[in-house]
Amino acid sequence: MLSTLTYLLILAPLVAAGVVALSPARLAKWIATFGSLAILGIAVAFAIGFPNWDDGGFAPAGAGIAIMPSLGVTLSLGTDSVGLLLILLTAFLMPLAMIGSFSAVREREREYYAWFMVLEAAMLGVFLARDAIVFYTAYEFTLVPMYFLIAIYGGPERRAASVKFFLYTFLGSMLTLSGVIYIAAQRMLETGAWSFDLMQLAEFSSTKLSSGEQFWIFILLMAGFAVKVPFFPVHTWLPLAHDQAPTAGSVILAGTLLKLGTYGVYRIALPAAPVGGVELNQLIAVLCVIGIVHAALICWVQHDAKKLIAYSSVSHLGFCMLGLFSLNSLGATGSVMYMINHGLSTGALFLCIGMIYERYHTKDMDQLGGLFKRMPVWSFFMVFFTLASLGLPGLNGFIGEFLCLMGAYTAEPGAATGYPGLLGPWWALVAGLGLILAAMYLLIMLGKLVWGPLREPNGHGHGHASGHGDSHGADHGHGAAHASELPADLNAREIGILVPLAVLCLAIGFYPKPMLEVISPSVDKVLAAYPKHVERYVREGTLLDGEDAAPQGIAASTPSVR
């Protein structure tokens, strides 16, 4: 049954894309919406039948379908608890993004909704892939639909944004592919058979390759994943892409697409090359902290609300990566929580900004203000999701940030958690400045948009827009006629989009225990090889001098922090 559901998760959005492309334009949004809801139902059914929530195992365990037997490439699908949480997040956000596009997109609708269905299939393929070539194919194919969504439906700089997005992520991914092929080739030389099974490659690389090989493999693997995260200093494509993308594109980009990078680090880079993960640990932590503070300071001086939220993603994902590279159960569990929670709260903020953009055709905080007087319901949701994003206790953002910082704080040699590390309190304290800066720039944003005297652009009022298009004279479905159909405050459709997100933010914030319990076993397996390497690094100062003693396999058992 689970095997059937895994294939359905990829086939259903592709079928929906084909039906949308062939249907009348007036039906495109409805087919895409019901198709995405059906995919959500399949994902929930998969989660209900998933047998490995508490042991970090993968399911289904079938061998898959041989695609290129001579090279060992197999369409092998399955996931563990972490991958399944990200599948559920993807399937949950997509129908909200589709419904949120009803009033925003009125031109080339069939293309628009068909590309989103293709994008969903590719993203789900990444989280389901157990073969490296299948993973890479799905990972790279996400570029195609997102490129067209930005290039066709974006803002005045949409073409530059789409090209920059494509080139950055594609070139980085080529280096990642070279690292994967190197591992597979070395394994073939030793065993006489090709295989691209992710677990087999990680086991071979972490136990058989030399310390020098692991060091360079880790750099190659990180090259592509770091761009996708995006990780400082290869993050510069993201703010422009977010700013120019249509609202639904920004929601999916922040909610799921960026998580392909963090998931790749978690699933492939860390278990495959623990020597590189340890040797480069402090350098990566430095880049994490710089990214956190640097992006936060840029947010502080932004006038465009959407750009502010885009740069905040760079800062937030710096926390996510810092938790992951604390190399302990606390930090890595917090990092996975951060992947989920960032997708919910930041995706919701992009929806909120998109809703006022449809009415006023501006995101400039110097032109908009005091909207509580005009839009009290929108203001409530804007305040709620902003507080979730800055990590208010009781909302979903708090637990991930807290665990990431605690992971860095306790990542010291000889740590009592059973996971010795190379960071410590000072790292957490400096990174904690990002929390203070986040509170400042997010509350300043609220002060400008929500409170104070009412400010609306000339010609706007009571929800009516003057129809300013982009610099090319096109508004891509955001014209005055469309804006004038919207009430001053949110309508029932828009409220219905935001309520499920708010409920999940509250539920996770008040009771995160179930998620923590299912994440922890997977984290234990990913980090199993690290305590031994960290202890040796502390003792000898490097892992690159001489040959490594045989490290523990990636499936070894280590203590967990629950």
XYZ file of C-alpha atoms in Angstrom:
562
model
C 0.000 0.000 0.000
C 2.765 2.465 0.931
C 4.606 1.714 -2.320
C 1.501 2.655 -4.285
C 1.109 5.877 -2.321
C 4.734 6.898 -2.954
C 4.248 6.638 -6.696
C 0.893 8.418 -6.461
C 2.541 11.328 -4.659
C 4.631 11.984 -7.767
C 2.191 10.880 -10.468
C -0.881 12.707 -9.129
C 0.552 16.260 -9.524
C 1.908 15.359 -12.980
C -1.515 14.100 -14.047
C -3.089 17.243 -12.595
C -0.607 19.364 -14.559
C -1.551 17.577 -17.780
C -5.276 17.993 -17.138
C -4.821 21.690 -16.311
C -2.823 22.252 -19.491
C -5.560 20.670 -21.635
C -8.579 22.123 -19.847
C -10.362 25.439 -20.511
C -8.642 28.349 -18.805
C -11.661 29.055 -16.589
C -11.305 25.589 -14.996
C -7.527 25.656 -14.475
C -7.562 27.032 -10.930
C -10.247 24.593 -9.811
C -8.486 21.553 -11.237
C -5.193 22.629 -9.660
C -6.873 23.271 -6.306
C -8.719 19.962 -6.178
C -5.641 18.185 -7.495
C -3.474 19.675 -4.746
C -6.102 18.758 -2.143
C -6.094 15.180 -3.448
C -2.288 15.127 -3.118
C -2.645 16.351 0.465
C -5.055 13.470 1.089
C -2.534 10.985 -0.341
C 0.216 12.450 1.859
C -1.986 12.166 4.963
C -2.846 8.556 4.074
C 0.872 7.837 3.669
C 1.580 9.411 7.062
C -1.181 7.365 8.747
C 0.211 4.118 7.353
C 3.880 5.017 7.891
C 5.421 2.390 10.231
C 8.734 4.056 11.122
C 7.775 7.199 13.034
C 9.661 6.109 16.153
C 12.794 4.403 14.805
C 14.169 6.656 12.065
C 13.755 3.935 9.455
C 12.740 4.303 5.823
C 9.515 3.051 4.311
C 8.533 1.512 2.018
C 11.544 -0.799 1.928
C 11.074 -2.179 -1.592
C 13.891 -2.368 -4.104
C 12.235 -0.052 -6.607
C 12.225 -0.134 -10.396
C 15.530 -0.481 -12.263
C 15.934 2.453 -14.662
C 19.537 1.914 -15.829
C 20.557 -1.492 -14.436
C 24.108 -1.321 -15.776
C 24.723 1.844 -13.762
C 22.701 0.784 -10.742
C 20.173 3.629 -11.120
C 16.840 2.661 -9.592
C 13.548 4.456 -9.146
C 13.646 3.721 -5.445
C 11.172 5.758 -3.404
C 10.734 5.988 0.344
C 11.311 8.322 3.219
C 11.886 8.563 6.943
C 10.092 10.706 9.516
C 11.972 13.915 8.610
C 11.318 13.537 4.899
C 7.667 12.746 5.597
C 7.219 15.908 7.668
C 8.562 17.923 4.725
C 6.249 16.048 2.343
C 3.294 16.950 4.557
C 4.448 20.587 4.648
C 4.684 20.703 0.837
C 1.289 19.080 0.343
C -0.274 21.404 2.932
C 1.078 24.656 1.476
C 0.301 23.968 -2.177
C -3.545 24.153 -2.032
C -3.282 27.326 0.067
C -1.001 28.847 -2.567
C -3.414 27.809 -5.328
C -6.454 29.282 -3.578
C -4.461 32.404 -2.793
C -3.890 32.917 -6.533
C -7.565 33.069 -7.514
C -7.769 36.862 -7.597
C -4.088 37.511 -8.275
C -3.671 35.710 -11.606
C -6.083 36.305 -14.482
C -3.811 35.812 -17.493
C -2.206 32.615 -18.829
C -3.915 30.697 -16.039
C -3.419 27.232 -17.488
C 0.348 27.728 -17.657
C 0.464 29.142 -14.177
C -1.376 26.344 -12.424
C 0.191 23.587 -14.540
C 3.701 24.768 -13.633
C 2.808 24.690 -9.939
C 1.635 21.088 -10.232
C 4.884 20.127 -11.963
C 6.823 21.943 -9.249
C 4.983 19.999 -6.540
C 5.822 16.687 -8.218
C 9.522 17.604 -8.362
C 9.666 18.739 -4.724
C 7.929 15.601 -3.482
C 10.322 13.569 -5.618
C 13.285 15.051 -3.717
C 11.873 14.074 -0.321
C 10.942 10.585 -1.547
C 14.129 9.732 -3.461
C 16.363 6.972 -2.103
C 18.548 6.919 -5.208
C 21.053 9.742 -5.747
C 20.299 10.150 -9.462
C 16.550 10.263 -8.820
C 17.219 12.792 -6.042
C 19.364 14.946 -8.306
C 16.917 14.780 -11.212
C 13.998 15.912 -9.061
C 16.192 18.472 -7.258
C 17.262 20.093 -10.519
C 13.888 19.857 -12.186
C 12.410 22.193 -9.578
C 14.354 24.958 -11.353
C 12.282 24.693 -14.529
C 8.772 25.484 -13.249
C 10.009 28.098 -10.773
C 12.032 29.785 -13.528
C 8.928 30.186 -15.690
C 6.704 31.215 -12.774
C 9.075 34.065 -11.916
C 9.915 35.008 -15.518
C 6.285 35.164 -16.684
C 4.277 36.175 -13.618
C 6.796 38.225 -11.635
C 7.458 41.934 -11.208
C 9.356 44.448 -13.334
C 12.739 42.750 -12.782
C 11.319 39.246 -13.232
C 13.629 38.218 -16.068
C 16.810 39.154 -14.220
C 15.497 37.433 -11.081
C 14.621 34.209 -12.896
C 17.964 34.011 -14.709
C 19.925 34.703 -11.530
C 17.899 32.088 -9.642
C 18.504 29.498 -12.356
C 22.225 30.127 -12.837
C 23.127 30.215 -9.147
C 21.321 27.015 -8.254
C 22.209 25.105 -11.415
C 25.945 25.815 -11.283
C 26.159 24.938 -7.593
C 24.287 21.697 -8.171
C 26.775 20.601 -10.834
C 29.457 20.500 -8.144
C 27.175 18.460 -5.910
C 26.594 15.966 -8.726
C 30.354 15.593 -9.242
C 30.746 14.687 -5.564
C 28.012 12.046 -5.802
C 29.534 10.534 -8.948
C 32.967 10.391 -7.317
C 31.602 8.402 -4.370
C 29.715 6.036 -6.690
C 32.780 5.538 -8.893
C 35.043 4.745 -5.935
C 32.476 2.286 -4.629
C 32.277 0.626 -8.038
C 36.055 0.194 -8.124
C 35.952 -1.561 -4.756
C 32.805 -3.661 -5.160
C 32.684 -4.117 -8.937
C 29.095 -2.860 -9.212
C 27.532 0.542 -9.648
C 24.991 1.751 -7.127
C 23.483 5.156 -6.454
C 21.495 4.123 -3.403
C 21.833 7.033 -0.967
C 22.333 4.882 2.119
C 24.922 2.674 0.437
C 26.833 5.678 -0.863
C 26.822 7.354 2.545
C 27.937 4.149 4.287
C 30.759 3.587 1.808
C 31.953 7.199 1.802
C 31.948 7.567 5.587
C 33.730 4.259 6.265
C 35.949 3.547 3.258
C 37.133 6.833 1.786
C 40.182 8.616 3.196
C 39.948 11.719 5.333
C 41.203 13.892 2.464
C 38.613 12.479 0.086
C 35.827 13.075 2.586
C 37.000 16.641 3.099
C 36.741 17.515 -0.596
C 33.552 15.513 -1.102
C 31.927 17.510 1.673
C 32.894 20.767 -0.047
C 31.467 19.556 -3.366
C 28.208 18.387 -1.790
C 27.816 21.590 0.188
C 28.437 23.767 -2.882
C 25.024 23.042 -4.367
C 23.059 22.703 -1.154
C 24.462 25.959 0.268
C 23.175 27.920 -2.735
C 19.711 26.421 -2.383
C 19.472 27.089 1.393
C 20.614 29.924 0.651
C 23.744 30.193 2.751
C 25.919 33.280 3.189
C 27.658 34.430 0.957
C 25.856 32.629 -1.931
C 22.456 33.991 -0.901
C 22.198 37.043 -3.120
C 19.822 35.441 -5.638
C 17.069 34.928 -3.043
C 15.879 38.466 -2.161
C 15.470 39.403 -5.821
C 13.709 36.117 -6.620
C 11.334 36.530 -3.678
C 10.628 40.158 -4.467
C 9.856 39.490 -8.133
C 8.019 36.180 -7.763
C 4.210 36.082 -7.662
C 2.819 35.670 -4.157
C 2.216 31.927 -4.467
C 5.736 31.533 -5.859
C 7.186 33.266 -2.804
C 5.091 31.072 -0.488
C 6.360 27.853 -2.064
C 9.899 29.192 -2.441
C 10.125 30.048 1.265
C 7.940 27.218 2.499
C 9.441 24.254 0.693
C 11.907 24.991 -2.099
C 14.591 26.409 0.203
C 14.237 23.321 2.398
C 15.608 21.214 -0.438
C 18.997 22.701 0.434
C 18.816 22.110 4.171
C 17.367 18.637 3.545
C 20.238 17.840 1.165
C 22.791 18.820 3.811
C 20.932 16.723 6.394
C 20.288 13.685 4.207
C 23.439 13.517 2.063
C 26.344 15.822 3.015
C 26.505 15.196 6.760
C 26.224 11.386 6.744
C 28.409 10.898 3.638
C 31.453 12.924 4.718
C 31.701 13.292 8.513
C 35.402 14.201 8.293
C 34.539 17.227 6.175
C 31.643 18.101 8.466
C 33.996 18.219 11.451
C 36.968 19.890 9.741
C 34.813 22.679 8.310
C 32.476 22.920 11.271
C 33.728 26.197 12.703
C 34.091 27.869 9.293
C 30.485 27.011 8.499
C 29.404 28.237 11.938
C 31.173 31.566 11.266
C 29.285 31.911 7.966
C 26.034 31.045 9.764
C 26.546 33.796 12.325
C 27.582 36.340 9.679
C 24.511 35.454 7.634
C 22.227 35.797 10.656
C 23.492 39.241 11.655
C 24.225 40.588 8.160
C 20.769 39.780 6.781
C 19.097 41.077 9.939
C 20.842 44.427 9.555
C 19.727 44.616 5.920
C 16.155 43.908 7.050
C 16.405 46.782 9.514
C 16.870 49.366 6.740
C 14.388 47.945 4.224
C 11.441 50.000 2.990
C 9.890 47.216 0.914
C 7.959 44.776 3.117
C 8.412 41.804 0.792
C 12.166 42.343 0.520
C 12.326 42.584 4.309
C 10.677 39.184 4.699
C 12.916 37.767 1.945
C 16.097 38.884 3.726
C 14.677 37.597 7.009
C 14.654 34.122 5.437
C 18.426 34.351 4.970
C 18.807 35.274 8.633
C 16.396 32.598 9.854
C 17.972 29.840 7.801
C 21.311 30.821 9.297
C 19.861 29.646 12.627
C 18.680 26.470 10.937
C 22.157 25.694 9.601
C 23.844 26.631 12.874
C 21.659 24.125 14.694
C 22.488 21.446 12.149
C 26.228 22.067 12.436
C 26.175 22.015 16.214
C 26.481 18.280 15.472
C 24.349 17.297 18.430
C 20.833 16.012 18.852
C 19.509 19.235 20.370
C 20.664 21.462 17.533
C 19.856 19.092 14.674
C 16.374 18.400 16.036
C 15.839 22.148 16.346
C 17.092 22.585 12.781
C 14.500 20.164 11.406
C 11.812 21.901 13.470
C 13.011 25.190 12.007
C 12.591 23.834 8.473
C 8.928 23.130 9.165
C 8.159 26.231 11.207
C 9.871 28.657 8.858
C 7.769 27.300 6.020
C 4.556 27.953 7.945
C 5.194 31.405 9.400
C 7.213 32.937 6.546
C 4.884 31.468 3.936
C 1.974 33.057 5.812
C 3.751 36.437 5.903
C 4.231 36.344 2.129
C 0.516 35.614 1.765
C -0.311 38.607 3.977
C 1.939 40.927 1.976
C 0.460 39.587 -1.244
C -3.033 40.410 0.002
C -2.219 44.077 0.570
C -0.293 44.216 -2.712
C -3.423 43.101 -4.567
C -5.290 46.022 -3.024
C -2.676 48.774 -3.121
C -0.110 47.654 -5.705
C 2.754 48.616 -3.488
C 4.825 46.969 -0.770
C 6.531 50.226 0.187
C 6.184 50.827 3.924
C 6.617 54.565 3.349
C 3.386 54.605 1.336
C 1.349 52.252 3.512
C 0.565 52.592 7.196
C -2.089 52.462 9.868
C -3.858 49.642 8.024
C -5.500 48.447 11.242
C -8.030 51.200 10.691
C -8.890 49.882 7.242
C -8.066 46.172 7.579
C -8.399 44.957 11.188
C -8.701 41.258 10.243
C -5.617 41.416 8.023
C -3.804 43.286 10.791
C -4.596 40.527 13.285
C -3.072 37.850 11.055
C -0.103 40.049 10.191
C 0.700 40.578 13.867
C 0.139 36.898 14.656
C 2.483 35.544 11.969
C 5.088 38.211 12.645
C 5.208 37.133 16.288
C 5.473 33.508 15.167
C 8.361 34.432 12.881
C 10.314 36.224 15.597
C 9.948 33.251 17.955
C 7.415 34.327 20.560
C 7.030 31.549 23.176
C 3.779 29.701 22.613
C 4.041 29.973 18.837
C 5.788 27.600 16.477
C 8.921 29.660 15.829
C 10.117 29.539 19.424
C 10.961 25.858 19.825
C 13.141 25.617 16.706
C 15.139 28.750 17.490
C 15.570 27.731 21.129
C 16.858 24.252 20.270
C 19.199 25.560 17.560
C 20.778 28.015 20.003
C 20.884 25.437 22.790
C 22.516 23.001 20.396
C 25.261 25.520 19.626
C 25.529 26.503 23.305
C 26.113 22.907 24.456
C 28.333 21.900 21.507
C 31.539 21.746 23.538
C 34.189 19.043 23.865
C 33.095 16.494 26.432
C 29.483 17.649 26.407
C 27.283 15.692 28.804
C 24.710 15.113 26.045
C 26.881 12.410 24.483
C 27.489 14.594 21.436
C 30.773 16.494 21.879
C 31.015 19.555 19.670
C 33.302 22.342 18.524
C 31.184 25.398 19.272
C 29.969 26.582 22.674
C 28.265 29.437 24.550
C 29.922 32.316 22.694
C 28.634 31.070 19.359
C 25.105 30.942 20.689
C 25.394 34.373 22.293
C 26.615 36.057 19.108
C 23.959 34.281 17.029
C 21.427 35.382 19.636
C 21.978 38.960 18.486
C 19.985 37.917 15.454
C 16.954 37.354 17.679
C 17.218 40.867 19.077
C 17.627 42.340 15.602
C 14.710 40.238 14.320
C 12.464 41.609 17.031
C 13.535 45.127 16.068
C 13.025 44.937 12.302
C 9.833 42.873 12.481
C 8.244 45.117 15.098
C 9.317 48.203 13.130
C 7.592 46.669 10.101
C 4.427 46.159 12.151
C 4.649 49.701 13.482
C 4.777 51.092 9.965
C 2.182 48.862 8.290
C -0.363 48.238 11.047
C -0.255 51.112 13.529
C -0.127 54.880 13.361
C -2.088 57.212 11.055
C -3.691 55.672 8.009
C -1.504 56.042 4.890
C -2.651 54.849 1.481
C -1.169 55.572 -1.966
C -2.893 58.287 -3.984
C -5.968 56.992 -5.725
C -6.392 54.086 -3.333
C -8.988 53.675 -0.684
C -11.542 51.193 0.557
C -9.641 48.444 -1.195
C -9.670 50.040 -4.658
C -6.467 50.083 -6.634
C -5.394 52.391 -9.394
C -3.869 49.534 -11.356
C -0.206 50.403 -11.445
C 1.554 47.779 -13.482
C 5.220 47.064 -13.756
C 7.737 49.029 -15.746
C 6.819 47.138 -18.895
C 3.217 48.191 -18.749
C 1.912 44.789 -17.657
C 0.396 43.903 -14.343
C 0.142 40.113 -14.847
C -3.318 39.825 -13.428
C -3.050 42.501 -10.732
C -4.969 45.292 -12.504
C -7.406 47.828 -11.138
C -10.436 45.788 -12.156
C -9.237 42.862 -10.126
C -8.287 44.912 -7.080
C -11.626 46.694 -7.099
C -13.394 43.339 -6.690
C -11.711 42.872 -3.321
C -13.249 44.275 -0.126
C -11.300 46.702 2.034
C -10.460 43.918 4.487
C -9.925 40.206 3.908
C -12.706 38.178 2.352
C -13.781 34.677 3.380
C -11.424 33.011 0.896
C -8.396 34.877 2.206
C -9.324 34.228 5.840
C -9.790 30.555 4.999
C -6.217 30.439 3.669
C -4.673 31.978 6.783
C -6.680 30.185 9.484
C -5.159 26.698 8.900
C -1.672 28.204 9.040
C -2.477 30.017 12.287
C -3.925 26.849 13.841
C -0.788 24.868 13.009
C 1.466 27.623 14.374
C -0.454 27.527 17.649
C -0.591 23.735 17.846
C 3.145 23.293 17.284
C 3.957 26.158 19.640
C 1.903 24.768 22.519
C 2.625 21.068 21.999
C 5.807 20.343 19.986
C 6.470 17.002 21.723
C 5.046 14.706 18.986
C 7.214 16.331 16.329
C 10.315 16.237 18.514
C 9.802 12.543 19.226
C 9.551 11.566 15.570
C 12.492 13.743 14.485
C 14.921 12.499 17.139
C 15.455 8.898 15.847
C 16.324 10.159 12.373
C 18.741 12.717 13.826
C 20.481 9.981 15.820
C 21.225 8.039 12.653
C 22.455 11.035 10.680
C 24.851 12.138 13.453
C 25.958 8.657 14.570
C 29.472 8.942 13.118
C 30.199 12.396 14.538
C 31.036 11.920 18.249
C 34.073 9.764 17.441
C 35.358 12.200 14.819
C 34.818 15.234 17.054
C 36.664 13.602 19.953
C 39.595 12.779 17.700
C 39.606 16.300 16.261
C 39.712 17.775 19.778
C 42.519 15.416 20.733
C 44.679 15.777 17.609
C 43.639 19.140 16.167
C 42.841 17.759 12.704
C 41.477 14.703 10.959
C 43.545 15.167 7.814
C 46.954 14.002 9.036
C 47.420 10.317 8.292
C 44.735 7.730 7.723
C 41.565 7.688 9.744
C 40.798 4.876 12.019
C 37.693 3.138 10.712
C 34.828 5.374 11.826
C 31.524 4.094 13.012
C 28.888 3.417 10.375
C 26.128 5.883 9.923
C 23.625 3.565 11.511
C 25.480 3.200 14.802
C 23.498 3.938 17.905
C 24.161 7.047 19.965
C 22.295 8.709 22.816
C 19.399 10.932 21.864
C 18.033 14.046 23.523
C 14.255 14.002 23.500
